Each structure stands twice: as structure tokens, then as C-alpha cells.
Short mmCIF file of C-alpha atoms and ligand atoms in Angstrom, two decimals:
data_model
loop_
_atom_site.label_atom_id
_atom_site.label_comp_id
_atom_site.label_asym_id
_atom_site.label_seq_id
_atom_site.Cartn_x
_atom_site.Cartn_y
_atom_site.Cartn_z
CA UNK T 15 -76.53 37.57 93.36
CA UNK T 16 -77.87 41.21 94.80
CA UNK T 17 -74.97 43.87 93.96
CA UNK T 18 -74.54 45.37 97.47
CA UNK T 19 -73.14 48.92 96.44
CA UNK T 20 -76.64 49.07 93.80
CA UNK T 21 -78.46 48.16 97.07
CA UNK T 22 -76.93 50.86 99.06
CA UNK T 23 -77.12 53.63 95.90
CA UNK T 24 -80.70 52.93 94.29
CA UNK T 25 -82.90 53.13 97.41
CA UNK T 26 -81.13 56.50 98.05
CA UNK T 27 -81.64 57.50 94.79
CA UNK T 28 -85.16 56.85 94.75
CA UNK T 29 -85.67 58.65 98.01
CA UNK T 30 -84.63 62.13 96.41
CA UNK T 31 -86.53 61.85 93.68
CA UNK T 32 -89.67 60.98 95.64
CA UNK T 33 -88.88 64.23 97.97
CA UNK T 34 -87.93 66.21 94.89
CA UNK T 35 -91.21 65.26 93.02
CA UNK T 36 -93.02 66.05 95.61
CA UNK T 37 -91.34 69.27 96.56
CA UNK T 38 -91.83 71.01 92.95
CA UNK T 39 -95.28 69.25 92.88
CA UNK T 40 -94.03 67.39 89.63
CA UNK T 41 -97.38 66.87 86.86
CA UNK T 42 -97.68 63.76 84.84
CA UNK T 43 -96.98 66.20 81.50
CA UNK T 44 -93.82 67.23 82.97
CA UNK T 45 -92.32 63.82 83.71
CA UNK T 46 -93.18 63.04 80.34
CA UNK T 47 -91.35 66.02 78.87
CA UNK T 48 -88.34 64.67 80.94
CA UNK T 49 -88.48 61.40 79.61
CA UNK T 50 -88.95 62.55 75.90
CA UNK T 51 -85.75 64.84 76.68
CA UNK T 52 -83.37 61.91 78.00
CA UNK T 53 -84.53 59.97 75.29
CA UNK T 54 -83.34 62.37 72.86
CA UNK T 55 -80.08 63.20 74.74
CA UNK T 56 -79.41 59.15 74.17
CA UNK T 57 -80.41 59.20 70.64
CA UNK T 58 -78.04 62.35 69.60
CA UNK T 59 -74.81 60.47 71.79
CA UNK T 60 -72.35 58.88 69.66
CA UNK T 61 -68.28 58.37 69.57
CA UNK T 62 -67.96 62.20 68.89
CA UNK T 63 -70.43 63.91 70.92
CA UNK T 64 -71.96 63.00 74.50
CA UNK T 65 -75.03 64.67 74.71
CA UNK T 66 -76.02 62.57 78.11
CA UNK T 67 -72.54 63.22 79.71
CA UNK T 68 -73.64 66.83 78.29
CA UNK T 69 -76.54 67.33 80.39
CA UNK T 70 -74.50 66.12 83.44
CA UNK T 71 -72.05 68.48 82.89
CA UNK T 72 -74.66 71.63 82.41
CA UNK T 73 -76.11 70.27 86.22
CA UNK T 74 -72.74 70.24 87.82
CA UNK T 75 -72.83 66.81 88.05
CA UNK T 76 -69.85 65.42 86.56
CA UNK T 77 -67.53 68.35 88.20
CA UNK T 78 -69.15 67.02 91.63
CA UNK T 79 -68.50 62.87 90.90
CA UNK T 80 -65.18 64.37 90.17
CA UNK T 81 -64.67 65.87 93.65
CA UNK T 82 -66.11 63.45 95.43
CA UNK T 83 -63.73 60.66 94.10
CA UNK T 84 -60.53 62.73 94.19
CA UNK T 85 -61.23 63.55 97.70
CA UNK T 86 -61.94 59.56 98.68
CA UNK T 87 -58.60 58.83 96.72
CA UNK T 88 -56.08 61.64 98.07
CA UNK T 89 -53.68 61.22 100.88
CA UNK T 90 -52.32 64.46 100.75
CA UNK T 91 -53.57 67.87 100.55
CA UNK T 92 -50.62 69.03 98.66
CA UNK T 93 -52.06 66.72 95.99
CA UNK T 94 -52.73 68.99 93.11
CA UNK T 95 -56.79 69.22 92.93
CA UNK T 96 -58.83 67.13 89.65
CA UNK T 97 -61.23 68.46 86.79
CA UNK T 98 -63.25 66.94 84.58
CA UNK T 99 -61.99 64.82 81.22
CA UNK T 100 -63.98 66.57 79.24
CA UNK T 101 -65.36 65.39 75.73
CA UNK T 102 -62.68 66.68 73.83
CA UNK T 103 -59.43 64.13 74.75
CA UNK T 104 -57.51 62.20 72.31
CA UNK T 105 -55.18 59.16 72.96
CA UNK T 106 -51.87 59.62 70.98
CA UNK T 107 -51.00 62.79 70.75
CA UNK T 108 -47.76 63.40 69.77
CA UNK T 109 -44.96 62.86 71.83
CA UNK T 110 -42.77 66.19 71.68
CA UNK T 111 -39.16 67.30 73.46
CA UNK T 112 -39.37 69.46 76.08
CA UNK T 113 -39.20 72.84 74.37
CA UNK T 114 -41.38 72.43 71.87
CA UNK T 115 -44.93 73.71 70.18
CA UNK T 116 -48.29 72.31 70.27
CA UNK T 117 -49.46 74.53 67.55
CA UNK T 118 -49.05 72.88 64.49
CA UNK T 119 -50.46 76.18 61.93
CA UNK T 120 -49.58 79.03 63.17
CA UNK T 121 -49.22 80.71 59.87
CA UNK T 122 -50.33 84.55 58.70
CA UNK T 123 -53.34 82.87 56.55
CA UNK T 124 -55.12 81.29 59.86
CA UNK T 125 -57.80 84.12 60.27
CA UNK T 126 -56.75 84.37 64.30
CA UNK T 127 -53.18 84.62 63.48
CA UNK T 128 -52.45 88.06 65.32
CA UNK T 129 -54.79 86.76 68.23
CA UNK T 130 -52.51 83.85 68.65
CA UNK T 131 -49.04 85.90 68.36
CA UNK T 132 -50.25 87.86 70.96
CA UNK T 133 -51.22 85.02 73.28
CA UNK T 134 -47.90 82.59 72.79
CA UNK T 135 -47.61 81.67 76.07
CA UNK T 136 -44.10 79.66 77.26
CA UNK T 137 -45.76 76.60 79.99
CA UNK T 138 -43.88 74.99 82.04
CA UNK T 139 -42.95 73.39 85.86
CA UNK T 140 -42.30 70.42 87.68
CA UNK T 141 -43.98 67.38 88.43
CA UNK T 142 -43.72 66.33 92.35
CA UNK T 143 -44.74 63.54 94.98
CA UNK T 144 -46.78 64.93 97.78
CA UNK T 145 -43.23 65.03 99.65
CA UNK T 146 -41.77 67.57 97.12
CA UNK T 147 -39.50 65.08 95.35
CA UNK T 148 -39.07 65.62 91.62
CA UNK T 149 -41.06 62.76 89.15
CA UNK T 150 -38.69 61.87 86.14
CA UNK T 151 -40.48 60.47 83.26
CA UNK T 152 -43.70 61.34 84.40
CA UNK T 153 -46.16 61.78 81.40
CA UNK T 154 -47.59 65.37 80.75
CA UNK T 155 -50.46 65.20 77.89
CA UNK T 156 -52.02 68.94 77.00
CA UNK T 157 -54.73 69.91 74.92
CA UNK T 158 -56.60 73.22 74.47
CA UNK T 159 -58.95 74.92 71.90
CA UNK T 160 -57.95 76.75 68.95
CA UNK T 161 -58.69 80.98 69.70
CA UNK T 162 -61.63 80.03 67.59
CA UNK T 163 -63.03 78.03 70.54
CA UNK T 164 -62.74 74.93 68.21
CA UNK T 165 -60.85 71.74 69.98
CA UNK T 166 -59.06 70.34 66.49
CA UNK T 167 -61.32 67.48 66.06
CA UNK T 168 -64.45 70.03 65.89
CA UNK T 169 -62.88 71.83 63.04
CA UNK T 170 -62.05 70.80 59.56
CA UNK T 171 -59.53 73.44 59.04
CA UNK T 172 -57.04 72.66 61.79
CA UNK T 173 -54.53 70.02 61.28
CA UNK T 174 -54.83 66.27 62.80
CA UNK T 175 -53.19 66.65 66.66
CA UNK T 176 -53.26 70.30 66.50
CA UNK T 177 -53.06 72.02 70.32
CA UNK T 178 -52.31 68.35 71.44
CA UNK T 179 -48.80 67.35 72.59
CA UNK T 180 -47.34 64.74 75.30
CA UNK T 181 -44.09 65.34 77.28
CA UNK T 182 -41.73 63.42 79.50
CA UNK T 183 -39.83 65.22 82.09
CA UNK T 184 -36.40 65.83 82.90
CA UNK T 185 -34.32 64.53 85.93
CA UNK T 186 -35.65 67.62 87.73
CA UNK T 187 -39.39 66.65 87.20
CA UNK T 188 -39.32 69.47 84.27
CA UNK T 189 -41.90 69.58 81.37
CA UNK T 190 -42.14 72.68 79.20
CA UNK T 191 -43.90 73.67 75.91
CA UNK T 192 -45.01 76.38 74.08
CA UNK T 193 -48.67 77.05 73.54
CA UNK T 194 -51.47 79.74 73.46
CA UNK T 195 -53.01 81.53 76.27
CA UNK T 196 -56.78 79.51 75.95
CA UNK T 197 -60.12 81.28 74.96
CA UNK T 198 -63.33 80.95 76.48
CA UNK T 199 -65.92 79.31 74.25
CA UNK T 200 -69.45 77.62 74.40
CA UNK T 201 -69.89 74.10 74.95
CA UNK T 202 -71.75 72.35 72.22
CA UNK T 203 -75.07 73.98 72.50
CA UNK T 204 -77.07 72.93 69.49
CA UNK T 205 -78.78 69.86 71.03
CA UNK T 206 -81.06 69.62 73.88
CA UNK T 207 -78.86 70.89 76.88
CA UNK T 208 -78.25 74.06 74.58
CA UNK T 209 -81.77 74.23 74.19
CA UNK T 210 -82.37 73.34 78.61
CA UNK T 211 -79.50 76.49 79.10
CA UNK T 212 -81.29 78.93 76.89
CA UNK T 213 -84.94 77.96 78.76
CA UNK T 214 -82.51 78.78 81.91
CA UNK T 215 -81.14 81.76 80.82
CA UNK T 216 -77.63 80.13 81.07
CA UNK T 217 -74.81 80.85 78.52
CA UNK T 218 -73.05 77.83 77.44
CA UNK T 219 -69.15 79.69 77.78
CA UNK T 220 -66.28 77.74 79.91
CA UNK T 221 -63.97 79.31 80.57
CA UNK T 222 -60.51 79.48 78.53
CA UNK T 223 -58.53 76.59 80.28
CA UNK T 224 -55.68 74.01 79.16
CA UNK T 225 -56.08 70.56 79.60
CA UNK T 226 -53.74 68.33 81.38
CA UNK T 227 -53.89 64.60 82.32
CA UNK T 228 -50.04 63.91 84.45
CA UNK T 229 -48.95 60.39 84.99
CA UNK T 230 -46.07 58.37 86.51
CA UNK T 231 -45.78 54.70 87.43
CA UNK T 232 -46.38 54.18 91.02
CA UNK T 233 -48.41 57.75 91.54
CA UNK T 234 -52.24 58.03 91.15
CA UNK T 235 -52.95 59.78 87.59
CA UNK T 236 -54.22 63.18 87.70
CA UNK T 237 -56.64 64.31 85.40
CA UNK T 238 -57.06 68.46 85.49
CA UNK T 239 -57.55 71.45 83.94
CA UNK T 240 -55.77 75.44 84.72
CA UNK T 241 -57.86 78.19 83.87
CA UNK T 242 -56.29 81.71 82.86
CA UNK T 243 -57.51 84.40 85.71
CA UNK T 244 -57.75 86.70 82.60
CA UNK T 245 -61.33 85.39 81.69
CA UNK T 246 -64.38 86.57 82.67
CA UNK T 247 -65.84 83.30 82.93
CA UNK T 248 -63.90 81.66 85.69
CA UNK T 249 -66.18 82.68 87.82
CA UNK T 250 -69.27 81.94 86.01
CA UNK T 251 -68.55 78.21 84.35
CA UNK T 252 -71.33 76.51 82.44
CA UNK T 253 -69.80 73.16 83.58
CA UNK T 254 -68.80 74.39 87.37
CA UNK T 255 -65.17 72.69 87.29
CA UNK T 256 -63.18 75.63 88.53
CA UNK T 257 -61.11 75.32 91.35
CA UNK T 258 -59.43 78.22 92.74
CA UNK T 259 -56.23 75.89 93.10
CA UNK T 260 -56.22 75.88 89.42
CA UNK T 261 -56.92 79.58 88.16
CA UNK T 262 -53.82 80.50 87.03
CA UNK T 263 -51.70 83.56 86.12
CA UNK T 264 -49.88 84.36 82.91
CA UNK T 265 -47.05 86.38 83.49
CA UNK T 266 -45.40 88.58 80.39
CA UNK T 267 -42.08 86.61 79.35
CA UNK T 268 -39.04 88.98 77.68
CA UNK T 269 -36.95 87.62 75.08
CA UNK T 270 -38.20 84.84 74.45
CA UNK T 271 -38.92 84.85 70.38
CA UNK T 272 -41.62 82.07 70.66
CA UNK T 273 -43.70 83.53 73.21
CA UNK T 274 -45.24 86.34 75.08
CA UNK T 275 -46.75 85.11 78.09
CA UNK T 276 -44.98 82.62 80.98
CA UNK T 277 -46.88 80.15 83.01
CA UNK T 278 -45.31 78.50 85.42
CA UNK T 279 -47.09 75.51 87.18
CA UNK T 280 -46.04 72.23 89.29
CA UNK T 281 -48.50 69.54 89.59
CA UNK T 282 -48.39 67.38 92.54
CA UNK T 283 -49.21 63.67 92.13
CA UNK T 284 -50.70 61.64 94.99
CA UNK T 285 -48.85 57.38 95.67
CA UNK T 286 -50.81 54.92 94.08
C1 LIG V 30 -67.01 70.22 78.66
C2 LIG V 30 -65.77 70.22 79.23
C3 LIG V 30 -64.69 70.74 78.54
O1 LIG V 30 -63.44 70.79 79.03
C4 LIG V 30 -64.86 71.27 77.31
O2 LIG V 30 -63.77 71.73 76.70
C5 LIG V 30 -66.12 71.28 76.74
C6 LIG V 30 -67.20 70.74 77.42
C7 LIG V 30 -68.13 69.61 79.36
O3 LIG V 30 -68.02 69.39 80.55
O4 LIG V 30 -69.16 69.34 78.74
FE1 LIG V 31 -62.09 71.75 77.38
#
């Protein structure tokens, strides 16, 4: 029982590596270098850390599957684009009012403290079909890094769900919670794609972005990220999963107690 789509992928696959071996002239040591390095990406991967998935990432390769499948699944170009999962998502996170925080310790003893004051940032917007009709009870689940550059579950002293919230929105489509503007920071680079960038001369920095995954019953889920068009990285990703649909701008917010910065963003979801 042949698996036709293996059938249609493997020759192909074979076929550029032939022409690519051949192209950079490829020496027995070499290939065995490569193999000794996947080898060792496999060994280091476990529940917490990816290092295969990793090395994808570093070669563009995930943000490109990503692309490729959100363009064969979207009906609409009003659909609002995909990024990558990332390694850093977490099932159950709380499930907050509209209105409310993600950051669980924002107290004067967390060393970043004045950082974070001065990047409380007010998010919110609607969730739409394709057609521009509002989504109620759509499903908006956030995460983003600590100012640190630490996702919670890299970092013993932020609390359990910290930066991680889920919201349901209004009759209008509406979600809306307070947050931080996000940091740039490296990916894990202490294992052997840290070690491939720095034979590069690549940093490992991505830059500061807010994770969102948005789903309704009946509309496809959308998986994405924003970036903030303050960072110097946006252009220059380790990972390549900008979009310029997603670069985003924070705008200053007045009288608001709880925050600084506004963003305002709708995400569109493409029919199932
Ligand atoms: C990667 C993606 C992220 O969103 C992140 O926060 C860290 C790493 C990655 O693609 O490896
Ligand atoms: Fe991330």
C-alpha cells in the first residue's frame, strides 16, 4: 500500500539534494558532520525544548510550511495572514474578562519593574469573518515574553500562566486586555543551532512580538503573531516570520491608569 503524496514528495526531495550536493561539491567529511549534527539536534529534543523544530526555524523553514499552507487554505485575502506556533505555547491559560491583565507580578521588587510601567500597553479589537461581520465568542489566547526575554515557563521566577491569558468576545466581536509592549530576545541558542548561527554570523534575536492563536466554531483557526514596529529586529528575524500585515503600531493611550501604550488590532478569520 504505496502512500501516493510520499511518492509525489520523496523523489522531489531527493532531486534537490542531489543538485544541491553537487552544486556546493559536498565531501564525504562534511555529510558526516551533518549527520553527527541532526543526530545531536534529536538527542537534545524533548517536551520542553525542540532543538530539530529549532534548526527549521533558524533556515526559514517552518515560517515558509507556514505560508505555504495558509495560502492553500484561505479564501479571502482579507483573511488576517499566519505565523509560526512557536515553542513557547501553553494549553489552559487562564480564561480572563475582557478588561483584564495578563501580567500576573507586576510588583516594584521584579528587577524590570520600571521597564514594564513604561511599556503597559491597553490591546484590543475585533474579531471578523472575511465579510466584516463581528465573531461573538470567538476565542482569543495571548502569550508574550517577560521584558527579560523569558516566556514564563523558561524562568523560575515568574509565576505559573504569567503573560498568558484567553478571552471571549463581546456581541461586537470585542476582546481587550492589558499587557506589555514585547521585547526582542534570542531564541534558545545554547545547543547546536546557536552554535550553526554563530559559525554564520547570525544573531539569534526575534523580534519583540505577542502571540495570538483566534478561534470560532465554523471559521478556520488562526494561529499568528504582531510584532511592535518599535524594534529593530523586525526587519532582521532569526526565524523569518514577519509579515508586514502584522508589524504593528503602539499608539500612546491618556488616562488610562493601567496603561501607556494602545494597540488596536482586528483579526480576520477565514470559513471553515
Ligand atoms: C521561535 C519562535 C518564537 O515565537 C519564539 O518566541 C521563540 C522561538 C522559533 O521559531 O524557534
Ligand atoms: Fe515567541
Amino acid at each position: 500500500n504505496a502512500h501516493p503524496r510520499l511518492k509525489e514528495i520523496i523523489p522531489s526531495l531527493v532531486r534537490h539534494l542531489h543538485d544541491f550536493a553537487r552544486e556546493v561539491k559536498l565531501t564525504v567529511g562534511e555529510w558526516e558532520a551533518a549527520v553527527e549534527f541532526l543526530n545531536e539536534c534529536g538527542k537534545m529534543s524533548n517536551d520542553r525544548r525542540n532543538e530539530t523544530q529549532l534548526l527549521c526555524d533558524i533556515l526559514g523553514l517552518e515560517s515558509l510550511v507556514d505560508d505555504i499552507t495558509s495560502k492553500l487554505l484561505a479564501s479571502s485575502a482579507s483573511e488576517t495572514p499566519s505565523a509560526i506556533l512557536g515553542p513557547f505555547y501553553r494549553h489552559n491559560a487562564p480564561l480572563l474578562p475582557n478588561g483584564s491583565s495578563i501580567i500576573q507580578d507586576l510588583d516594584p521588587s521584579v528587577p524590570w519593574y520600571t521597564q514594564a510601567v513604561a511599556d503597559s500597553a491597553h490591546v484590543t479589537g475585533r474579531v471578523l469573518s472575511s465579510s466584516g461581520e463581528p465573531i461573538k465568542g470567538a476565542i482569543v489566547d495571548v502569550w508574550h515574553a517577560a521584558p527579560n526575554g523569558l516566556y514564563e515557563q523558561q524562568d523560575e521566577a515568574q509565576p505559573d500562566m504569567n503573560f498568558r491569558g484567553r478571552f471571549m468576545t463581546d456581541a461586537e466581536g470585542r476582546y481587550s486586555f492589558y499587557a506589555l509592549r514585547p521585547v526582542s530576545y534570542p531564541i534558545p541558542d545554547d545547543g547546536p543551532s546557536g552554535r550553526l548561527l554563530k559559525l554564520l554570523d547570525r544573531h539569534p534575536y526575534r523580534p519583540g512580538h505577542i502571540h495570538f492563536i483566534v478561534s470560532a466554531p465554523g471559521f478556520r483557526t488562526l494561529t499568528t503573531q504582531l510584532y511592535d514596529d518599535r524594534d529593530h529586529y523586525v526587519t532582521n528575524d532569526a526565524v523569518f516570520a514577519v509579515k508586514d500585515e502584522l508589524i504593528v503600531k503602539f499608539v500612546p493611550k491618556e488616562g488610562d491608569p493601567k496603561a501607556l501604550w494602545l494597540l488596536e488590532y482586528d483579526f480576520v478569520l477565514g470559513r471553515k
